[in-house]
GROMACS .gro file of C-alpha atoms in nm:
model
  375
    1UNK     CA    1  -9.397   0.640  -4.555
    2UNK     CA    2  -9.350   0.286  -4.638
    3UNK     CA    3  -9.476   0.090  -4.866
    4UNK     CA    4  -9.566  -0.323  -4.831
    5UNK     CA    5  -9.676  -0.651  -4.996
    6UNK     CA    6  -9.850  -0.944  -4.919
    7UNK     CA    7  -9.912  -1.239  -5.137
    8UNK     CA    8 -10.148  -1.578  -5.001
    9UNK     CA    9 -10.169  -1.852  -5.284
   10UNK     CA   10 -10.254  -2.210  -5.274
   11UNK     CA   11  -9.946  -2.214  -5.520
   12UNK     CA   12  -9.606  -2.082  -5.445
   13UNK     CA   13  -9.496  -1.768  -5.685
   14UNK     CA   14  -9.129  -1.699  -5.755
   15UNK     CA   15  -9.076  -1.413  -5.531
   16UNK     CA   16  -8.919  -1.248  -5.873
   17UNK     CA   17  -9.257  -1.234  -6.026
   18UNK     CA   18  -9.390  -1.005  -5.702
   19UNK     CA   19  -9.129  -0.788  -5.610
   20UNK     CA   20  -8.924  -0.755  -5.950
   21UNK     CA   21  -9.024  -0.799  -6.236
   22UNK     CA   22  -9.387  -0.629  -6.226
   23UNK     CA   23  -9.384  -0.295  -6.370
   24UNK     CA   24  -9.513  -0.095  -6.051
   25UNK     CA   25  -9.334  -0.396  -5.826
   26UNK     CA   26  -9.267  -0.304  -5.457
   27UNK     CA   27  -8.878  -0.289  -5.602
   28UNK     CA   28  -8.977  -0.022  -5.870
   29UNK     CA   29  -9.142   0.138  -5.552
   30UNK     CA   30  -8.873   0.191  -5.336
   31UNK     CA   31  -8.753   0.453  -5.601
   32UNK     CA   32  -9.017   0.538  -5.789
   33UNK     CA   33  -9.342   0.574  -5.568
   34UNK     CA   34  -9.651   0.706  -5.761
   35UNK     CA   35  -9.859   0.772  -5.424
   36UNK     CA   36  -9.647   0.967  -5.232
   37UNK     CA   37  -9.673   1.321  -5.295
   38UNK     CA   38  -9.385   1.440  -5.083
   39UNK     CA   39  -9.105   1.587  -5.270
   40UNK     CA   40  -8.886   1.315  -5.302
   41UNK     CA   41  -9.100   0.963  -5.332
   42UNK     CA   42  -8.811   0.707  -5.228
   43UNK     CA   43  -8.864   0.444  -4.979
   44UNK     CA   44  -8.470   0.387  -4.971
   45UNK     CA   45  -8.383   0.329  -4.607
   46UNK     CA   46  -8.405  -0.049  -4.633
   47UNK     CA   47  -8.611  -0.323  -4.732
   48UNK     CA   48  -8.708  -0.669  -4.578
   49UNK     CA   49  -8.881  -1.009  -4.764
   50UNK     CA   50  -9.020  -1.295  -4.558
   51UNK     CA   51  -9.174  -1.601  -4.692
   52UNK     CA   52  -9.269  -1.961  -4.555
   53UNK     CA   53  -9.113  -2.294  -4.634
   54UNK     CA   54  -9.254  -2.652  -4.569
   55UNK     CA   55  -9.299  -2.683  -4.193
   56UNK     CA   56  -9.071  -2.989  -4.197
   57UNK     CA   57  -8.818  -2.719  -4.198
   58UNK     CA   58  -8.974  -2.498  -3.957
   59UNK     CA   59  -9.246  -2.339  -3.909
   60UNK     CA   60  -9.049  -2.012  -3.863
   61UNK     CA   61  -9.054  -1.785  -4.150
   62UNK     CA   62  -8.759  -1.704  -4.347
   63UNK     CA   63  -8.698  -1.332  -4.340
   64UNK     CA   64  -8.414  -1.166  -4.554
   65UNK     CA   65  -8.322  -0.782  -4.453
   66UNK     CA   66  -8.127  -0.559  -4.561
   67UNK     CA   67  -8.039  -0.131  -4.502
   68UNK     CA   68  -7.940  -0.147  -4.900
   69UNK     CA   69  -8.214   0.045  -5.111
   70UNK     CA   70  -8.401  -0.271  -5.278
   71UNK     CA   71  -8.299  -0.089  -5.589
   72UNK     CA   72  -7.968  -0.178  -5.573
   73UNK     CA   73  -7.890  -0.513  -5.401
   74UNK     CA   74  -7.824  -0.727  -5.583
   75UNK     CA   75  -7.853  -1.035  -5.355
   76UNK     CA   76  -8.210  -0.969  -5.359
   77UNK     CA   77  -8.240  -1.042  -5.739
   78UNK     CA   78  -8.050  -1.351  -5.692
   79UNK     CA   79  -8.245  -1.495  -5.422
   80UNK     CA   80  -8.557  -1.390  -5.563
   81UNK     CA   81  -8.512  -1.525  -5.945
   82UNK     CA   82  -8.461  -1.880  -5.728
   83UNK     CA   83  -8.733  -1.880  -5.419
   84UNK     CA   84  -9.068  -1.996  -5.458
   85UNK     CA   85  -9.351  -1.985  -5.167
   86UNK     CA   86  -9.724  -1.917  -5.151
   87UNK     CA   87  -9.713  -1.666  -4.861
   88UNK     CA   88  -9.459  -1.374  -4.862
   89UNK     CA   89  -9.475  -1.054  -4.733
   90UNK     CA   90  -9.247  -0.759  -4.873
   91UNK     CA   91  -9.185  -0.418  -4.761
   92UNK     CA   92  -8.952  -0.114  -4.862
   93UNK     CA   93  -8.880   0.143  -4.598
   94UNK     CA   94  -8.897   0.550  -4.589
   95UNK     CA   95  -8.803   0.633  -4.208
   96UNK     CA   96  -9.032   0.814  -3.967
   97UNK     CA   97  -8.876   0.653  -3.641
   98UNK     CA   98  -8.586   0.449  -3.601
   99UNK     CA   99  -8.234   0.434  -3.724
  100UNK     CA  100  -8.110   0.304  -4.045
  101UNK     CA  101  -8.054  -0.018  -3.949
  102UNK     CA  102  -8.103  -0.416  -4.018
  103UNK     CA  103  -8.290  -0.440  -3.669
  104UNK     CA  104  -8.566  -0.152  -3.796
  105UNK     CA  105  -8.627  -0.348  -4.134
  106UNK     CA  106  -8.967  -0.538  -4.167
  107UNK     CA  107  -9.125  -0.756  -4.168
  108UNK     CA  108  -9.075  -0.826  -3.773
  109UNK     CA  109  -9.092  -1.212  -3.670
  110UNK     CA  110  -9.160  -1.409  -3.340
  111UNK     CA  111  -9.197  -1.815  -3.340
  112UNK     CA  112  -9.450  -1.849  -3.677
  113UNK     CA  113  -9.567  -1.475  -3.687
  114UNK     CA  114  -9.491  -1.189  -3.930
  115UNK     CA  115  -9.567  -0.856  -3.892
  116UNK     CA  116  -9.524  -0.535  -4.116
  117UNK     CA  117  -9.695  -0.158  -4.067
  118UNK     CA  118  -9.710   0.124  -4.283
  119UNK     CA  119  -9.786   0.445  -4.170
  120UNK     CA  120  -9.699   0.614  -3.760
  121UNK     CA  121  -9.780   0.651  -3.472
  122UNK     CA  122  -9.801   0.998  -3.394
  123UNK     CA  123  -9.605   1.121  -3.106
  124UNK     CA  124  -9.428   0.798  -3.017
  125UNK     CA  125  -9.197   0.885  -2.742
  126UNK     CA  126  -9.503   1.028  -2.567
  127UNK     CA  127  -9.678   0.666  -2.520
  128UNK     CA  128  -9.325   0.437  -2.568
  129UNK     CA  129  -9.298   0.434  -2.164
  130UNK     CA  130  -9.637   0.345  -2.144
  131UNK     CA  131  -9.621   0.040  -2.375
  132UNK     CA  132  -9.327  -0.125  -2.213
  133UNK     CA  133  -9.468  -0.094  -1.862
  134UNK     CA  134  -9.791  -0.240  -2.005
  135UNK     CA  135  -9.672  -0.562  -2.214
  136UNK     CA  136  -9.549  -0.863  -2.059
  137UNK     CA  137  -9.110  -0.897  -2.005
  138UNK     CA  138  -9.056  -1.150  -2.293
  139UNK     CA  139  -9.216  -0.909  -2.520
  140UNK     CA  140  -9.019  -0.620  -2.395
  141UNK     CA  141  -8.702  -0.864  -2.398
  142UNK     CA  142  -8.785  -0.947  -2.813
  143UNK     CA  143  -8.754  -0.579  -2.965
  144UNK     CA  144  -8.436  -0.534  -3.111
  145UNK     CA  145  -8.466  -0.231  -3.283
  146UNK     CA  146  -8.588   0.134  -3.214
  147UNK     CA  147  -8.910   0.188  -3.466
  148UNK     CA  148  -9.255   0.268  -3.356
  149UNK     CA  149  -9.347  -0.026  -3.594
  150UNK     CA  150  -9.175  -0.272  -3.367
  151UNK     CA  151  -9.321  -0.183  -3.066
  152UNK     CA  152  -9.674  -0.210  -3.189
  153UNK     CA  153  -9.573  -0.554  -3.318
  154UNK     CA  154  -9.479  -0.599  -2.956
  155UNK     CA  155  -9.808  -0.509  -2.841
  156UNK     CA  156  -9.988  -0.749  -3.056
  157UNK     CA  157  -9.772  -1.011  -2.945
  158UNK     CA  158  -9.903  -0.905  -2.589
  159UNK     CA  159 -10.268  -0.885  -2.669
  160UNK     CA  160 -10.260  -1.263  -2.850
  161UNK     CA  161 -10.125  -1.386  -2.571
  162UNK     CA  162 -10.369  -1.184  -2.331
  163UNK     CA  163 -10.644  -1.382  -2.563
  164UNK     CA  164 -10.491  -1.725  -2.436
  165UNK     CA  165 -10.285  -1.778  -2.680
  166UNK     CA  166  -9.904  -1.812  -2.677
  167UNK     CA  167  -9.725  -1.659  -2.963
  168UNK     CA  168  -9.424  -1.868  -2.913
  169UNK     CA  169  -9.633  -2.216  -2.957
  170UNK     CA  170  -9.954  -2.193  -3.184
  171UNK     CA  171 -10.177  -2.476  -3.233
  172UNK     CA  172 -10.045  -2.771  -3.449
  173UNK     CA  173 -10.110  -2.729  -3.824
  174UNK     CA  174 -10.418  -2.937  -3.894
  175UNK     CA  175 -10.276  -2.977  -4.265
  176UNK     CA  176  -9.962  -2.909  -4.401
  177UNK     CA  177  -9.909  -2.585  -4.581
  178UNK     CA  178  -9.917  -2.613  -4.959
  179UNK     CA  179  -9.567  -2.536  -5.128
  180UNK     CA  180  -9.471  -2.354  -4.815
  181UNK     CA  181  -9.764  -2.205  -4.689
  182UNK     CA  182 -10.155  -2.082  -4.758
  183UNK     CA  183 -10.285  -2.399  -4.758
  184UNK     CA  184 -10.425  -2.603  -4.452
  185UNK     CA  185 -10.594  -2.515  -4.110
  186UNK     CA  186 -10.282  -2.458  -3.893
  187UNK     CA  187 -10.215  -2.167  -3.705
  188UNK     CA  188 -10.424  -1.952  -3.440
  189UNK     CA  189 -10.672  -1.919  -3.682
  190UNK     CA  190 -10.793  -1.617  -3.836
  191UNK     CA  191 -11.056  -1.532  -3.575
  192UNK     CA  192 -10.770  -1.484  -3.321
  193UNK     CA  193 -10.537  -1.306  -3.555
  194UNK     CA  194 -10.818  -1.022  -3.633
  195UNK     CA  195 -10.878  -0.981  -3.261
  196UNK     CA  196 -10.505  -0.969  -3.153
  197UNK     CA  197 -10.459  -0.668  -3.442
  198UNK     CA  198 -10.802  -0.505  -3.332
  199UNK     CA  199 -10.702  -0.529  -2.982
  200UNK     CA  200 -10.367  -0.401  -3.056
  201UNK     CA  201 -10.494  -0.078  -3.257
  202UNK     CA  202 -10.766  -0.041  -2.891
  203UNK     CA  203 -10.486  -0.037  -2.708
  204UNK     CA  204 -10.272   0.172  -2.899
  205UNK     CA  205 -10.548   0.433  -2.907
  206UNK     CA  206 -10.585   0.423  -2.542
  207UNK     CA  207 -10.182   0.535  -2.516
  208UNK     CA  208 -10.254   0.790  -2.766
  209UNK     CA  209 -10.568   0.918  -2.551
  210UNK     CA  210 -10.350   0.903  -2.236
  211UNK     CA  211 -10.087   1.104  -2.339
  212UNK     CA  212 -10.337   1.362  -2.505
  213UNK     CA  213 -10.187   1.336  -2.860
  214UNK     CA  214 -10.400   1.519  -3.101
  215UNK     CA  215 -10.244   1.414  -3.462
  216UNK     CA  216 -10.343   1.107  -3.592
  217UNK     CA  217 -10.175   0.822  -3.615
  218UNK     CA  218 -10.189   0.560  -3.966
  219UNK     CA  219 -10.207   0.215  -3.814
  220UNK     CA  220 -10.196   0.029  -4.189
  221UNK     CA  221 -10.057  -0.322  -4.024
  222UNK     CA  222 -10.014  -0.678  -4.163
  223UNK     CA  223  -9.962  -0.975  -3.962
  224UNK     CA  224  -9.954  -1.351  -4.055
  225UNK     CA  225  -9.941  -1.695  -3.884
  226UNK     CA  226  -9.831  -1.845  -4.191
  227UNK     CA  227 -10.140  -1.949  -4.255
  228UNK     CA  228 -10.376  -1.672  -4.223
  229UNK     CA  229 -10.334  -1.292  -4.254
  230UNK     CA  230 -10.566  -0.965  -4.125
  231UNK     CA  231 -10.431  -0.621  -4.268
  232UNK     CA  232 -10.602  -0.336  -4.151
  233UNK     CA  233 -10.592   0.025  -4.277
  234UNK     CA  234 -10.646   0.243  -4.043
  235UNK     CA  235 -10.613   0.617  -3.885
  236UNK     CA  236 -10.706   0.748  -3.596
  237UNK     CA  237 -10.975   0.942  -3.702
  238UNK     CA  238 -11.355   1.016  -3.779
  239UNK     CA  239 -11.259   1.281  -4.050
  240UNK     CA  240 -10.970   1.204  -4.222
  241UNK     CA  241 -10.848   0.916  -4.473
  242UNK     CA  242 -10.589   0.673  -4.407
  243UNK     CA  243 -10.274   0.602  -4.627
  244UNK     CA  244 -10.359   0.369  -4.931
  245UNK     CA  245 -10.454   0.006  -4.937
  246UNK     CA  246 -10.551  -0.261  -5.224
  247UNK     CA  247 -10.603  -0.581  -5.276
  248UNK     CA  248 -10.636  -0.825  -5.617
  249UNK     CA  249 -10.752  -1.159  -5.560
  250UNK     CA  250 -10.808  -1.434  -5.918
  251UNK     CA  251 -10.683  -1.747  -6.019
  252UNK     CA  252 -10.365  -1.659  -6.181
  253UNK     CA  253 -10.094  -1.336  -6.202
  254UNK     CA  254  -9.872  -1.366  -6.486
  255UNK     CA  255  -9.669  -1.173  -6.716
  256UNK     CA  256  -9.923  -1.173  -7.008
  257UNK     CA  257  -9.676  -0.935  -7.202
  258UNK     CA  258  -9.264  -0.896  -7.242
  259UNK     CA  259  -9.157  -0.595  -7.059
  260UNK     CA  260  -9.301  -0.632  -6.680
  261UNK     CA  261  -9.690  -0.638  -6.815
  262UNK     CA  262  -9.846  -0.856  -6.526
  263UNK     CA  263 -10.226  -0.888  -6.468
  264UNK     CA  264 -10.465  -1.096  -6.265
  265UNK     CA  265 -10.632  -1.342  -6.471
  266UNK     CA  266 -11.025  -1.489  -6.302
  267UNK     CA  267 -11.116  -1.814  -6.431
  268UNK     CA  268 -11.414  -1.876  -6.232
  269UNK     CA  269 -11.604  -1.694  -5.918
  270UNK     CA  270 -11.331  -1.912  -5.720
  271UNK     CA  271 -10.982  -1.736  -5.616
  272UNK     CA  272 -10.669  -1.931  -5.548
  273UNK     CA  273 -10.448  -1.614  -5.480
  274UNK     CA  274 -10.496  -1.278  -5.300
  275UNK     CA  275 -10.236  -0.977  -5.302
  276UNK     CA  276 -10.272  -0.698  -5.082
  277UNK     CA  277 -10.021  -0.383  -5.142
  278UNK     CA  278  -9.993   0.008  -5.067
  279UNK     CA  279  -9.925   0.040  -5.449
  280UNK     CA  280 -10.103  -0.142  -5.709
  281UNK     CA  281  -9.823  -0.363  -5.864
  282UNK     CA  282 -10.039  -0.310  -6.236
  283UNK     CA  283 -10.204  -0.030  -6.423
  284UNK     CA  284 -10.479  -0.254  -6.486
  285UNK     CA  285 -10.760  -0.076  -6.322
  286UNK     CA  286 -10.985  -0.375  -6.338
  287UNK     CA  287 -10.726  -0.561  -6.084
  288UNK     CA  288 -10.724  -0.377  -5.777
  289UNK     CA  289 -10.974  -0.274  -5.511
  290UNK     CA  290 -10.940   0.011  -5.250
  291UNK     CA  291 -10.960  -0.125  -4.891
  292UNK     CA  292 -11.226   0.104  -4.680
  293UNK     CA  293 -11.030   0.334  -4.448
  294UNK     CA  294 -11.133   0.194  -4.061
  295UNK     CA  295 -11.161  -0.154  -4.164
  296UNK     CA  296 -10.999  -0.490  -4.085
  297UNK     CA  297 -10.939  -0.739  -4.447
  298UNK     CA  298 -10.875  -1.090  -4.376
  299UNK     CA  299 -10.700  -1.393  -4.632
  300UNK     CA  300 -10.863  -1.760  -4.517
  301UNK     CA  301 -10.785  -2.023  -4.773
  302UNK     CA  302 -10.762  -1.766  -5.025
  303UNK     CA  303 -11.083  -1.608  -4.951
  304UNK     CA  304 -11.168  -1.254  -4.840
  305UNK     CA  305 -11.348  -1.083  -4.587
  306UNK     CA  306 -11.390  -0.687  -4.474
  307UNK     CA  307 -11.539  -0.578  -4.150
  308UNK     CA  308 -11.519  -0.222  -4.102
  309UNK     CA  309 -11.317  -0.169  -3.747
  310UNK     CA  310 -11.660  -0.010  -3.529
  311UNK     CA  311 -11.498   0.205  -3.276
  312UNK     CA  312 -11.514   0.532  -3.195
  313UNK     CA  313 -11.345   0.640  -3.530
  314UNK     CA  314 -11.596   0.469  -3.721
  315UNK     CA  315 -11.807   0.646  -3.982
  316UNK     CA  316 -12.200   0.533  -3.976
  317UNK     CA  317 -12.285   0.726  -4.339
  318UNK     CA  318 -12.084   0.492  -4.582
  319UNK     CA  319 -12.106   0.823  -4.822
  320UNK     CA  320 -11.907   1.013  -4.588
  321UNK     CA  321 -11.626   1.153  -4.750
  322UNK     CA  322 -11.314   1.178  -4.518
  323UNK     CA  323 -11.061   1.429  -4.616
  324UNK     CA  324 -10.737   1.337  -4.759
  325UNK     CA  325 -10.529   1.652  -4.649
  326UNK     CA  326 -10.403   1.486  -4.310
  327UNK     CA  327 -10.263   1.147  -4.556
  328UNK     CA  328 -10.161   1.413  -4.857
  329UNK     CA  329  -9.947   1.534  -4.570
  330UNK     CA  330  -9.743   1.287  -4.490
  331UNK     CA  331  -9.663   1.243  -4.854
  332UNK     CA  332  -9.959   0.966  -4.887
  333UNK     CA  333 -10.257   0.926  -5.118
  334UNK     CA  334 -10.600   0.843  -4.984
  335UNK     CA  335 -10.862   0.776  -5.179
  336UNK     CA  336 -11.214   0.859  -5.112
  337UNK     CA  337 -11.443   0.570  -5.058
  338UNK     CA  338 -11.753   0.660  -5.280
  339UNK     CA  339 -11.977   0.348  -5.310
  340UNK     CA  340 -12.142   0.265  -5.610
  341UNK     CA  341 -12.374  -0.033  -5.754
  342UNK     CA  342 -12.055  -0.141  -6.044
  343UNK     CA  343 -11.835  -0.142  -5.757
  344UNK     CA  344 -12.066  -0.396  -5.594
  345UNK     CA  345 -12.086  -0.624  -5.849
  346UNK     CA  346 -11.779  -0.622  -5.942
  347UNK     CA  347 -11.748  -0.703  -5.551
  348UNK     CA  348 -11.912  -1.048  -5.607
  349UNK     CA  349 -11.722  -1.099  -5.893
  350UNK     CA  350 -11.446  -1.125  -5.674
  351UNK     CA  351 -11.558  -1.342  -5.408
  352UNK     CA  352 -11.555  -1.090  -5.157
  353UNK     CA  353 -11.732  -1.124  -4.869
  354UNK     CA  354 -11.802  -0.781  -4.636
  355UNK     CA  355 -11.879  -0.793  -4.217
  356UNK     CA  356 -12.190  -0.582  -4.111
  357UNK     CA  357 -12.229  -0.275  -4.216
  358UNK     CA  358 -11.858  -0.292  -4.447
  359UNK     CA  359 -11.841   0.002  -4.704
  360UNK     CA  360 -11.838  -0.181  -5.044
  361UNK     CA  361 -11.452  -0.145  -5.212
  362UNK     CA  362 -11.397   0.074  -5.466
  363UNK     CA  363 -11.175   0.013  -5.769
  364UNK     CA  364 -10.934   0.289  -5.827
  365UNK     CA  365 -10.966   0.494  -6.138
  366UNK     CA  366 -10.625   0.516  -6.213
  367UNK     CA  367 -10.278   0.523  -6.043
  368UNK     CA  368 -10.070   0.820  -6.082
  369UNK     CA  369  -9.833   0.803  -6.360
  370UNK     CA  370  -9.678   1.153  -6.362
  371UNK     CA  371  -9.340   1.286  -6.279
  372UNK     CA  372  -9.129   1.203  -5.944
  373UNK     CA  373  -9.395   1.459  -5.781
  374UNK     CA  374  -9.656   1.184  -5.777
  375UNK     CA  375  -9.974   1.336  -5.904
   0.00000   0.00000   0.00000
């Protein structure tokens, strides 16, 4: 499986201090990934980084790609030691449909919108004939590659415009971004993005149904306007977990020691950045929260909300406890959600804010820090 990054500030961050220098970064990832259990935990078959500029230069995102393990590119360390923006997404590949190839690298872009996934779609070729006859010609027309991931970015792309919206032409930026992007009240709006993804992951489930697939699929997505972003993690099921998901959210991440030591510093109750990443990028365990499996997380102007995703997958008892064999599988890990009155507060203390009904985040006890077996 994959792994990916996202990073919304109201100040840009050199994209060296996200996916380099950190000592878990997504770059120490793509060779070295503590929550994949599979055999060999490389995400090696590519890598992609997209970030915003100032909209003077477009409002297009600029999105670098390439089918060289992140490890070992070094174009990536040059452009990253000298790049700056305050909304990037990152991902590192491991293959589970789709050729090596530039065209198969995330994140996917169309006009102003970014979109990453990590995780599959279970039986794909059983429900790919059924997505093209169901989405719209110039959706069809913009895949270029041959990954289940791109296809479901298609299908969003279908379902925002099915909402009225065109993806091609979003609504003029009320503000500028700040530093190239976060900032401002631009875009569709992050009521619009959460219902294109949650229609998308409807839709997808009604192929699935269709073609009878049993397995689940992990639908852990990320899309952005360039102004807001939902992330959902996700699986197609009312027993199982789905593949990992955290976010950190404070006022400052900095190297507070030589050697890659990075932590998220909270001045205040306020937040002016949030990360959201398959892997913790610290050991700090006070940094990162678990994302509930089945629910929908969405960045506005730095804050954060969770609604759980209420569909026939969703779990009622919060204390459920969903089985992680299905994710362990597929080389993930998947945490247990297991609420608890610290992990409240330290909820608040974060600023989050939860829909109806949203399991309360839990903070992860530790990440694995074994051998190249994971755990």
């Amino acid at each position: 499986m994959c792994r990916f990054l996202v990073y919304k500030g109201t100040n840009p961050i050199l994209l060296s201090d996200l996916i380099l220098n950190p000592t878990h970064s997504i770059l120490t990832q793509s060779y070295d990934c503590r929550l994949r259990l599979d055999s060999l935990p490389h995400n090696g078959d590519g890598f992609g980084v997209g970030y915003y500029t100032t909209p003077t230069l477009s409002a297009e995102p600029c999105i670098f790609t390439s089918t060289t393990p992140a490890w070992n590119c070094v174009n990536l360390s040059r452009l990253a030691k000298k790049t700056a923006s305050s909304l990037v997404f990152a991902h590192v590949r491991a293959t589970t449909s789709g050729a090596l190839s530039e065209s198969n690298c995330h994140p996917f872009s169309y006009g102003s919108l970014m979109f990453m996934h990590n995780g599959h779609i279970a039986n794909f070729k059983k429900i790919k004939r059924a997505i093209v006859s169901a989405i719209r010609d110039e959706y069809f027309l913009m895949v270029e590659g041959s990954t289940d991931s791109e296809w479901a970015f298609a299908v969003f792309l279908d379902t925002l415009h099915s909402l009225g919206h065109s993806p091609k032409s979003p609504p003029e930026a009320q503000n500028e971004r700040v530093g190239g992007g976060g900032g401002g009240g631009g875009g569709f709006g992050h009521g619009v993005l959460r219902q294109a993804l949650l229609g998308t992951i409807r839709r997808l489930n009604e192929f699935l149904d269709e073609a009878g697939t049993g397995e689940p699929s992990l639908l852990n997505f990320a899309a952005t306007d360039g102004y807001s972003v939902v992330c959902t993690r996700y699986v197609c099921s009312r027993t199982d977990e789905a593949a990992s998901l955290y976010f950190s959210s404070g006022t400052r991440f900095h190297e507070y020691k030589e050697g890659g030591f990075y932590r998220m510093e909270r001045h205040d109750r306020g937040q002016d950045l949030v990360m959201v990443a398959s892997e913790p990028l610290t050991f700090e365990r006070g940094d990162w929260v678990t994302v509930p499996t089945n629910s929908i997380l969405t960045i506005n102007k730095q804050t954060v909300l969770i609604h759980p995703i209420i569909d026939k997958y969703y779990q009622q008892n919060p204390a459920y406890s969903r089985s992680a064999a299905f994710a362990e599988s597929k080389g993930m890990v998947a945490e247990p959600i297991v609420p608890s009155k610290s992990v409240k507060n330290g909820a608040k203390k974060l600023g989050v804010r939860s829909g109806k009904d949203a399991h309360p985040p839990t903070i992860p006890d530790r990440l694995p820090s074994g051998s190249d077996e994971g755990e």
